[in-house]
Coordinates of C-alpha atoms in Angstrom, one line a residue:
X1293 CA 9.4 2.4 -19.8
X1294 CA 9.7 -0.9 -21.5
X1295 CA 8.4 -4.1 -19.3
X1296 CA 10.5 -4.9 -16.5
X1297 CA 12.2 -8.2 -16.5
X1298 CA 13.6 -10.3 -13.3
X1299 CA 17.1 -10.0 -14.5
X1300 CA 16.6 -6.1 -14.5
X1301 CA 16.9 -6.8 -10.1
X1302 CA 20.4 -8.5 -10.8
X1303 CA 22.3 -5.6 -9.4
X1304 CA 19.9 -4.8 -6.3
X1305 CA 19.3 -9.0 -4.9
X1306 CA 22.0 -10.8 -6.9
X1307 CA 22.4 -13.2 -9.3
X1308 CA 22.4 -15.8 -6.2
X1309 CA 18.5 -14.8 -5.2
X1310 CA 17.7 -14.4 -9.2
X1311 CA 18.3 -18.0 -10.3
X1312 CA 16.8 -19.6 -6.9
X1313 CA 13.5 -17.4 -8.0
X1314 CA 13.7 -19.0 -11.9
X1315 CA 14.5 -22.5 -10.2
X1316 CA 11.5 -22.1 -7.4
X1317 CA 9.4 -20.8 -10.6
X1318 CA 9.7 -23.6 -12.7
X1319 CA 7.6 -26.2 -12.0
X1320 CA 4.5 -23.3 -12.6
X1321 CA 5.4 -22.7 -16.2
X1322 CA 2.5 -22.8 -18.6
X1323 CA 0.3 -22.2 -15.5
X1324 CA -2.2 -19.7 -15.2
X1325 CA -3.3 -17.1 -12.6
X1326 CA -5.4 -14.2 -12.5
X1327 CA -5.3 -11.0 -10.4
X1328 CA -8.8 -9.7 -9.4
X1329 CA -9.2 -6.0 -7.2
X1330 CA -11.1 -2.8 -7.2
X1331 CA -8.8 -0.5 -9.1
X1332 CA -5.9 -0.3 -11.3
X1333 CA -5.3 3.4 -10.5
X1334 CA -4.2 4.8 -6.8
X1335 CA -2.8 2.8 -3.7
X1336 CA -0.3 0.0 -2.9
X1337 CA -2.5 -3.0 -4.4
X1338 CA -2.2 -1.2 -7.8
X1339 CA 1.1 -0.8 -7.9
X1340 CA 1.8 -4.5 -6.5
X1341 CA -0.2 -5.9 -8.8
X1342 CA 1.4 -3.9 -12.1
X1343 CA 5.0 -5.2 -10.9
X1344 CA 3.8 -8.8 -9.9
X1345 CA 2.0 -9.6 -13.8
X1346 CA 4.8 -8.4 -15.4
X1347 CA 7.2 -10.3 -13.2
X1348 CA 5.4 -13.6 -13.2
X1349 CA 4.9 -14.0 -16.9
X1350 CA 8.9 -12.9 -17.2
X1351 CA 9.4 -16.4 -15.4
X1352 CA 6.8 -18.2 -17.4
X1353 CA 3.3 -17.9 -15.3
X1354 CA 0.8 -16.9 -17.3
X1355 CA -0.2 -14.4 -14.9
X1356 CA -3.5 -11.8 -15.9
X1357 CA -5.1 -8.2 -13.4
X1358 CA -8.7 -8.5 -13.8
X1359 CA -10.6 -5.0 -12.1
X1360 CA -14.3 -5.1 -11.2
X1361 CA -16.6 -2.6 -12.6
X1362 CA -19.7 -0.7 -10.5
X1363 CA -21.6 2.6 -9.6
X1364 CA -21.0 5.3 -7.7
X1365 CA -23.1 3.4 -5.0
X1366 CA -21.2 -0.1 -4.9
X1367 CA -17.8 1.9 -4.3
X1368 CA -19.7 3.9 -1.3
X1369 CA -20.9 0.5 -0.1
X1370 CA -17.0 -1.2 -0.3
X1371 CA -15.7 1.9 1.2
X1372 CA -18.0 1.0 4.1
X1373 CA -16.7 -2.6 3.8
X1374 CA -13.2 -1.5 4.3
X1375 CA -14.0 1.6 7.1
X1376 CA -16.1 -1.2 8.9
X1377 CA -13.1 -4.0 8.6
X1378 CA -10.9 -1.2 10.3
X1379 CA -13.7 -1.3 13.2
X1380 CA -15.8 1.7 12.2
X1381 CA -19.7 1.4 13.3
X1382 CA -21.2 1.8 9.3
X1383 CA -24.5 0.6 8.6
X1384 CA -25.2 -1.9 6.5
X1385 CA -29.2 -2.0 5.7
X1386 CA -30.7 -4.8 3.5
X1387 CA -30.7 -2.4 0.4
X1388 CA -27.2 -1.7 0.6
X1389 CA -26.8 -5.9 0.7
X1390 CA -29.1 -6.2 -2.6
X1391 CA -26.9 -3.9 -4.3
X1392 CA -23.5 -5.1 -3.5
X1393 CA -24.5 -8.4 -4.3
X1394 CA -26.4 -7.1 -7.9
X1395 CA -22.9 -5.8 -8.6
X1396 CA -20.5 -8.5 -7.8
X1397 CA -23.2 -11.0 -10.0
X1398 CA -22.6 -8.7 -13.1
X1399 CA -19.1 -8.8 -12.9
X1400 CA -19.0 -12.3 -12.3
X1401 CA -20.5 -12.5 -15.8
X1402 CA -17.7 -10.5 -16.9
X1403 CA -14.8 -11.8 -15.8
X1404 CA -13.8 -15.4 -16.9
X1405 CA -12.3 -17.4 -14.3
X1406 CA -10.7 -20.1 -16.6
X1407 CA -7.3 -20.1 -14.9
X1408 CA -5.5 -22.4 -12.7
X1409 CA -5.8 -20.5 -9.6
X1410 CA -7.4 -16.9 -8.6
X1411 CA -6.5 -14.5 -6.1
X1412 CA -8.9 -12.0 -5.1
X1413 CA -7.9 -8.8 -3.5
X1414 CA -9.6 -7.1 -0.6
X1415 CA -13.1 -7.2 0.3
X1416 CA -14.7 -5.7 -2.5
X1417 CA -14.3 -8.4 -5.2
X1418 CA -14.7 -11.4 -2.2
X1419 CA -18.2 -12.2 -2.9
X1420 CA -17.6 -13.4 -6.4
X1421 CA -16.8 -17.0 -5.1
X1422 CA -20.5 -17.0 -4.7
X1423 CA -21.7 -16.6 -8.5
X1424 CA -18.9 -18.3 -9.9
X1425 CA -18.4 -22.3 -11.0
X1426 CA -15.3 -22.9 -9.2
X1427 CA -13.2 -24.7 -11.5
X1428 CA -9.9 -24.5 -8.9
X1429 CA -7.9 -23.4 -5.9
X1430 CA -9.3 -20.2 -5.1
X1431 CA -7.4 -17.3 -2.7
X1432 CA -8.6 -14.4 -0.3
X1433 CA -5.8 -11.7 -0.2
X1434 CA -6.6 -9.1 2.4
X1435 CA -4.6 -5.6 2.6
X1436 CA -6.1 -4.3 5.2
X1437 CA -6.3 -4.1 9.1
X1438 CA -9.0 -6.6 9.4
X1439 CA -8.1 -7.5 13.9
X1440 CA -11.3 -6.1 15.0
X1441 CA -14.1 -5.5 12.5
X1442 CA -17.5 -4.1 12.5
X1443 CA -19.8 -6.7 13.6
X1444 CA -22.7 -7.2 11.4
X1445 CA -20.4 -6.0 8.4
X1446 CA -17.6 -9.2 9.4
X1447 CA -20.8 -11.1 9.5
X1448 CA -21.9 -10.4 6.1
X1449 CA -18.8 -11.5 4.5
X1450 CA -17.4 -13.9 6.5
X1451 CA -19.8 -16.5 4.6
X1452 CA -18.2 -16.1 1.4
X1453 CA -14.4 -15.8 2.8
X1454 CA -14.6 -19.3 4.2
X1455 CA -15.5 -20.4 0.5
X1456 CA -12.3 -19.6 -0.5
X1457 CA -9.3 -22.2 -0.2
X1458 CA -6.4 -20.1 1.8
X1459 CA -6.4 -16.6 3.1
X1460 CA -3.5 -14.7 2.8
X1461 CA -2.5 -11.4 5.0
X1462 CA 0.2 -9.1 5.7
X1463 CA 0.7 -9.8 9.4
X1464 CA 0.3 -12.5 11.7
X1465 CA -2.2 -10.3 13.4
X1466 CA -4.6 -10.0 11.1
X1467 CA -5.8 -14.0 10.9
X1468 CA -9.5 -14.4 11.1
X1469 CA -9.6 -18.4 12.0
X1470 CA -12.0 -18.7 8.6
X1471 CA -11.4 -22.5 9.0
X1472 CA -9.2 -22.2 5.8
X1473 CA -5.7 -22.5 5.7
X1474 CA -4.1 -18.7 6.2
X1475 CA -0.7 -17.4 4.9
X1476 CA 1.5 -14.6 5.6
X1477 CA 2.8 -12.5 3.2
X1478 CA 4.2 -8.9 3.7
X1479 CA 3.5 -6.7 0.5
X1480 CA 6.7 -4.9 -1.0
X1481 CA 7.6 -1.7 -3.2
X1482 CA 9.1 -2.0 -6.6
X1483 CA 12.8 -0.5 -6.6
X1484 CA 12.8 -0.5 -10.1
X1485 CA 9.0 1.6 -10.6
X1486 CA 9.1 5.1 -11.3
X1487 CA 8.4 6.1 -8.2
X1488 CA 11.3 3.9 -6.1
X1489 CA 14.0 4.0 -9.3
X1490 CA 17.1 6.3 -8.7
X1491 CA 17.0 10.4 -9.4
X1492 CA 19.8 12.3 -9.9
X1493 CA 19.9 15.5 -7.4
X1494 CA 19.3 17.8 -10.4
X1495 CA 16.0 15.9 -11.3
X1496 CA 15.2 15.9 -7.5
X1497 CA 15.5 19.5 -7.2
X1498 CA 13.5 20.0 -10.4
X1499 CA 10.8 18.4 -9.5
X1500 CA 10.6 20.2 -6.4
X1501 CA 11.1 24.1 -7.9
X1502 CA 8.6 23.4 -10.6
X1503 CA 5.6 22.8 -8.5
X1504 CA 6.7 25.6 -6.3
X1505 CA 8.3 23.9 -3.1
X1506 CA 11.9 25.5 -1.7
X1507 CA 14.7 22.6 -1.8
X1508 CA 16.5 24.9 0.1
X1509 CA 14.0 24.6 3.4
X1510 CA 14.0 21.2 5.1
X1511 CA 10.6 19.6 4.1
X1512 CA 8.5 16.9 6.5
X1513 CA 6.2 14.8 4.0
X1514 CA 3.5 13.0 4.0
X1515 CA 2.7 10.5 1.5
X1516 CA -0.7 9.2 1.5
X1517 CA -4.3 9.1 0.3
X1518 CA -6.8 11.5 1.4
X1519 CA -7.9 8.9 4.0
X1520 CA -9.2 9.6 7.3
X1521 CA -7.5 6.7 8.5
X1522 CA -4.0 8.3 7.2
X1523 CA -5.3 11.6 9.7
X1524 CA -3.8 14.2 7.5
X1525 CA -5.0 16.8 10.1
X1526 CA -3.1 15.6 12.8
X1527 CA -0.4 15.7 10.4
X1528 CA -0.5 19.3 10.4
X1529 CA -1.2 19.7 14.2
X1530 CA 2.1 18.0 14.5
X1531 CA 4.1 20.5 11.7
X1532 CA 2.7 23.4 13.8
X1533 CA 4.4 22.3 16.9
X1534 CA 8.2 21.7 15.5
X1535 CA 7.4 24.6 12.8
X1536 CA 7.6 26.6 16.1
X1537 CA 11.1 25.3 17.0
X1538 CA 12.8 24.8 14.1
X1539 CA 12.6 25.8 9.8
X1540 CA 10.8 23.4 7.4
X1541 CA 7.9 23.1 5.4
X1542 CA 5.1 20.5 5.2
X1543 CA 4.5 19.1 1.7
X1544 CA 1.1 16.3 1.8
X1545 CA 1.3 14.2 -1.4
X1546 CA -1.5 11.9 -1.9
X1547 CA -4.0 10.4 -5.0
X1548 CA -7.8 9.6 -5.7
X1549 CA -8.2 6.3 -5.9
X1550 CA -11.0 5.5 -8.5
X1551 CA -12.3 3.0 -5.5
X1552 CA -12.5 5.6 -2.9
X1553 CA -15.3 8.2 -2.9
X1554 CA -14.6 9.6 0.4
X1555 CA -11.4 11.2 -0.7
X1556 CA -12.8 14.5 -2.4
X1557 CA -14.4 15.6 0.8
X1558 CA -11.2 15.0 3.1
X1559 CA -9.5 16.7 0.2
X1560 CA -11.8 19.6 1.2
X1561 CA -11.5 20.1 4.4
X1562 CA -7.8 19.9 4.5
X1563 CA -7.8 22.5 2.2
X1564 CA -9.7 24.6 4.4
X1565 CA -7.0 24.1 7.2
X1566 CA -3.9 24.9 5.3
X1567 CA -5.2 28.0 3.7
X1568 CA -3.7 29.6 6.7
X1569 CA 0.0 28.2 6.7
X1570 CA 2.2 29.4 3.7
X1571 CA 4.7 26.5 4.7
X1572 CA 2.0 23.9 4.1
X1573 CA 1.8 22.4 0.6
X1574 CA -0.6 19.8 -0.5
X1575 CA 0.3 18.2 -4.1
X1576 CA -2.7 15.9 -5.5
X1577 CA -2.1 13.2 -8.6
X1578 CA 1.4 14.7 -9.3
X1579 CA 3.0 11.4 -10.4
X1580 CA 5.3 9.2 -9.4
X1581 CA 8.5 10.9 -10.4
X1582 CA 7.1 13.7 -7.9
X1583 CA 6.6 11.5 -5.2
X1584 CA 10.3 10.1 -5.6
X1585 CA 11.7 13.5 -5.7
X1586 CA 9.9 14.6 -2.9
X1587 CA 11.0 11.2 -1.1
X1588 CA 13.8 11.9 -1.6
X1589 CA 14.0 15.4 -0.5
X1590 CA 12.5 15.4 2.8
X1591 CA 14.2 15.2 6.2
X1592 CA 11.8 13.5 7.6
X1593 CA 8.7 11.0 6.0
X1594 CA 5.9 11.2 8.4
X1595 CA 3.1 8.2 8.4
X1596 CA 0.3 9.2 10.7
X1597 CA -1.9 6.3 10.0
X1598 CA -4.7 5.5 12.9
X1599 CA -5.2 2.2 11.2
X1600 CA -3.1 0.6 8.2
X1601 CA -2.8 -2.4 6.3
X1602 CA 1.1 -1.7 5.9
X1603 CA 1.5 1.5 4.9
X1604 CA 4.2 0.8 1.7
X1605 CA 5.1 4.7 2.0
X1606 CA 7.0 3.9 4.8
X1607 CA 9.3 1.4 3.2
X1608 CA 9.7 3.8 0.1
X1609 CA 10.6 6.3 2.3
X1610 CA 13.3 4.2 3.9
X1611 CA 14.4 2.8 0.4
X1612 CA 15.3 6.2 -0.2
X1613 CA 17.4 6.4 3.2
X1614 CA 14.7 9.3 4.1
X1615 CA 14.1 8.2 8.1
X1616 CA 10.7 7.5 9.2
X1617 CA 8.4 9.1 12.2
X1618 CA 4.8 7.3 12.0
X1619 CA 2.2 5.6 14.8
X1620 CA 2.8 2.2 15.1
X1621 CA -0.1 1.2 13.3
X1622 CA -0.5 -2.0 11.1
X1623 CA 2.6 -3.0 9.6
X1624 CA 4.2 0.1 10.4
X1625 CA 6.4 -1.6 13.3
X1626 CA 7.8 -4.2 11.2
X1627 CA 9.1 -1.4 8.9
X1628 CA 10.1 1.6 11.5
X1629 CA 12.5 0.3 14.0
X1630 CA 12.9 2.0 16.7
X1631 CA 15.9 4.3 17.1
X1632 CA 17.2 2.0 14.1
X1633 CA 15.1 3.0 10.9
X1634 CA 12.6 6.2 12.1
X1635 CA 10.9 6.6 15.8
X1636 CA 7.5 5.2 16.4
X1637 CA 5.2 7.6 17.7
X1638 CA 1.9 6.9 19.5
X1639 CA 1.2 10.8 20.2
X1640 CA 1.5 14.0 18.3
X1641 CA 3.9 15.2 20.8
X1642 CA 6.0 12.4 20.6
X1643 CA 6.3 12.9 16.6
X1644 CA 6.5 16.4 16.9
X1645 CA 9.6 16.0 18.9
X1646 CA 11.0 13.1 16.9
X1647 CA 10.9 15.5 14.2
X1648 CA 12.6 18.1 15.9
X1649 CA 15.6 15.7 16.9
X1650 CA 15.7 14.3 13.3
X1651 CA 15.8 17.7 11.9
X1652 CA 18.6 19.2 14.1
X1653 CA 20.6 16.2 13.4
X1654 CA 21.7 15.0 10.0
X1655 CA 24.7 12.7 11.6
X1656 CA 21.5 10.7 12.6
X1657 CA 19.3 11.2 9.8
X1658 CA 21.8 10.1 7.6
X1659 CA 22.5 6.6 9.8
X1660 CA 18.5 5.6 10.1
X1661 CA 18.5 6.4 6.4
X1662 CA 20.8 4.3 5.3
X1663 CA 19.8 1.0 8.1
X1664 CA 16.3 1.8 7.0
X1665 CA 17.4 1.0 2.9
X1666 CA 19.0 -2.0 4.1
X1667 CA 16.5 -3.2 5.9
X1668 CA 13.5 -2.8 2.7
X1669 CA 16.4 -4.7 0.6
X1670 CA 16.5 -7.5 3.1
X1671 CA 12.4 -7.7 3.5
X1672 CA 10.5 -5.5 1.5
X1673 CA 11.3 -5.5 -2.4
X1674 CA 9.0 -7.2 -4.5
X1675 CA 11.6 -10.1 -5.7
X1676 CA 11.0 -11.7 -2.3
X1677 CA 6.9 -11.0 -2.3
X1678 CA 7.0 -12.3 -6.1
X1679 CA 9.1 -15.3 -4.2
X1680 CA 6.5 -15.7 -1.8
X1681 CA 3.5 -16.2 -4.3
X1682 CA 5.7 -18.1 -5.6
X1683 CA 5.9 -20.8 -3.0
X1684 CA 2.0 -20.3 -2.5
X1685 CA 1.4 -21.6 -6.1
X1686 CA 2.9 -24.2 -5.9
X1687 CA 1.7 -25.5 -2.8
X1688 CA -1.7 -25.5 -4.6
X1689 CA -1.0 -26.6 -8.1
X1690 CA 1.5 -28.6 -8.0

């Protein structure tokens, strides 16, 4: 696909909301910013962050994606940074210390941080603050559910967050009082992005039939990584109860993000429970054009998440006009309105028999699905997130 450009969004926001982005974006041309996170491959922050560069230097910000580097060991440590920020009790000995901070020095000699302004992403890249010569305004972009951390791992980091000159999260919730100033901005979807763009039926459909899945049988989805935090078990335990009251098939979709070690191993044991179930499909690193289809496809989009930063599946779902049944976890509330969008559900009875409804009833599938695609238009699109870094630029450079 050639790089996208901001006037490619002219027929989704308007001319109107195109120009007042150029206009907000002027006074930042010539500037520079750069990008820094764990991974350019798997997850929500990757796929942000490939839209946002591209967008940002369409309107003249000289914007760069910078990934750290590190061992098999410094991911395990990070992914016990991020299951501790969610509140799980993971140790955190002095070794473990020596070599996360061994790791972030290295790649603080290998990225060059000669830009106007920096935003890192998440917790793994947050310590480079502290081996850096900070030349300017320096951000903290969290993704995750960070309302009631681990302890002695919150205590660890917090030192180098409060370095940082503004902290910026996707709810209101998530606000640590770091003594910085703290921002709010929602993270979006691309509609443009292979995985969001539009599919004809016939491509839907053969996407489906070549990897084996029925078009003809209503399909429940999951779309996730192999996360226990996204509780792909429960998942099924929830298919099994409405696969006893109604036809469909469970298809679970997710990735291997190159940051995540633990996802082999729930890949694993998942695959152990399925083997039982013919209707149960699981679909790893199929691409995004598969992930549309199958979008697309389902009756229902199910989003089981225990705890979530947002959970961007959901509003893909929804762009799609596919309703939504997921806990209210995260930012899943501010996507899934209730009886308007999807069904929150904070039991696997209570999804199980949202499901049921939804699937005996396409007069109201079809009316959640089509609120639920205005409602990502009017708040979740990448135009207005791109907006909102927007107006956080300029509030520090100029």
């Amino acid at each position: 696909m050639a790089l996208k450009k901001l006037s490619d969004y002219q027929k989704i926001i308007g001319n109107p909301a195109i120009e007042s982005i150029r206009n907000s974006a002027a006074p930042l041309e010539g500037k520079s910013i750069t990008h820094v996170n764990a991974t350019s491959i798997g997850g929500g922050v990757a796929e942000i962050l490939n839209s946002l560069t591209i967008l940002m230097n369409d309107i003249g910000i000289h914007a760069e994606w910078d990934v750290i580097k590190g061992g098999q060991s410094f991911f395990n440590i990070t992914k016990g940074f991020h299951n501790a920020l969610q509140g799980q009790n993971v140790a955190l000995p002095e070794r473990k210390k020596k070599i996360f901070l061994e790791e972030t020095e290295r790649n603080s000699i290998l990225t060059r941080f000669h830009h106007d302004l920096v935003v890192i992403h998440d917790p793994q890249p947050a310590a480079l603050i502290n081996y850096s010569k900070k030349k300017q305004p320096w951000l903290w972009r969290c993704h995750i559910d960070i309302t009631s951390p681990h302890p002695v791992t919150w205590s660890f980091l917090e030192p180098f967050l409060k370095k940082y000159d503004g902290a910026i999260y996707s709810l209101d919730a998530y606000k640590k009082n770091l003594g910085i100033p703290e921002f709010i901005i929602p993270p979006s979807i691309d509609p443009l992005s292979l995985k969001n763009m539009p599919l004809t039926e016939s491509r839907v459909r053969k996407n489906l039939t070549k990897n084996n899945i029925d078009p003809d049988i209503p399909i429940i989805t999951q779309v996730s990584r192999f996360d226990k935090w996204k509780d792909p078990l429960g998942v099924i335990r929830i298919f099994e109860q409405v696969q006893k009251k109604t036809d469909c098939q469970l298809v679970l979709a997710g990735n291997m993000a190159s940051d995540d070690p633990e996802g082999p191993n729930i890949y694993k044991k998942l695959m152990k429970k399925i083997n039982a179930n013919s209707s149960i499909t699981t679909m790893l690193d199929q691409g995004d054009i598969f992930i549309n289809a199958l979008q697309r496809a389902s009756s229902v989009v199910l989003q089981n998440s225990i705890r979530e930063g947002f959970a961007l599946t959901v509003s893909e779902a929804l762009w799609k006009s596919t309703p939504v049944v997921a806990r209210p976890a995260g930012g899943i509330p501010l996507q899934v309105l209730q009886g308007k969008t999807g069904f929150l559900a904070s039991s696997e009875e209570q999804a199980a028999k949202r499901c049921i409804n939804l699937l005996k009833n396409e007069k109201l599938r079809t009316q959640l699905g089509q609120q639920g695609r205005e409602h990502v238009k009017k708040n979740f699109l990448i135009t207005r997130h791109l907006q909102d870094y927007i107006n956080l630029f300029r509030s520090h450079l100029t």
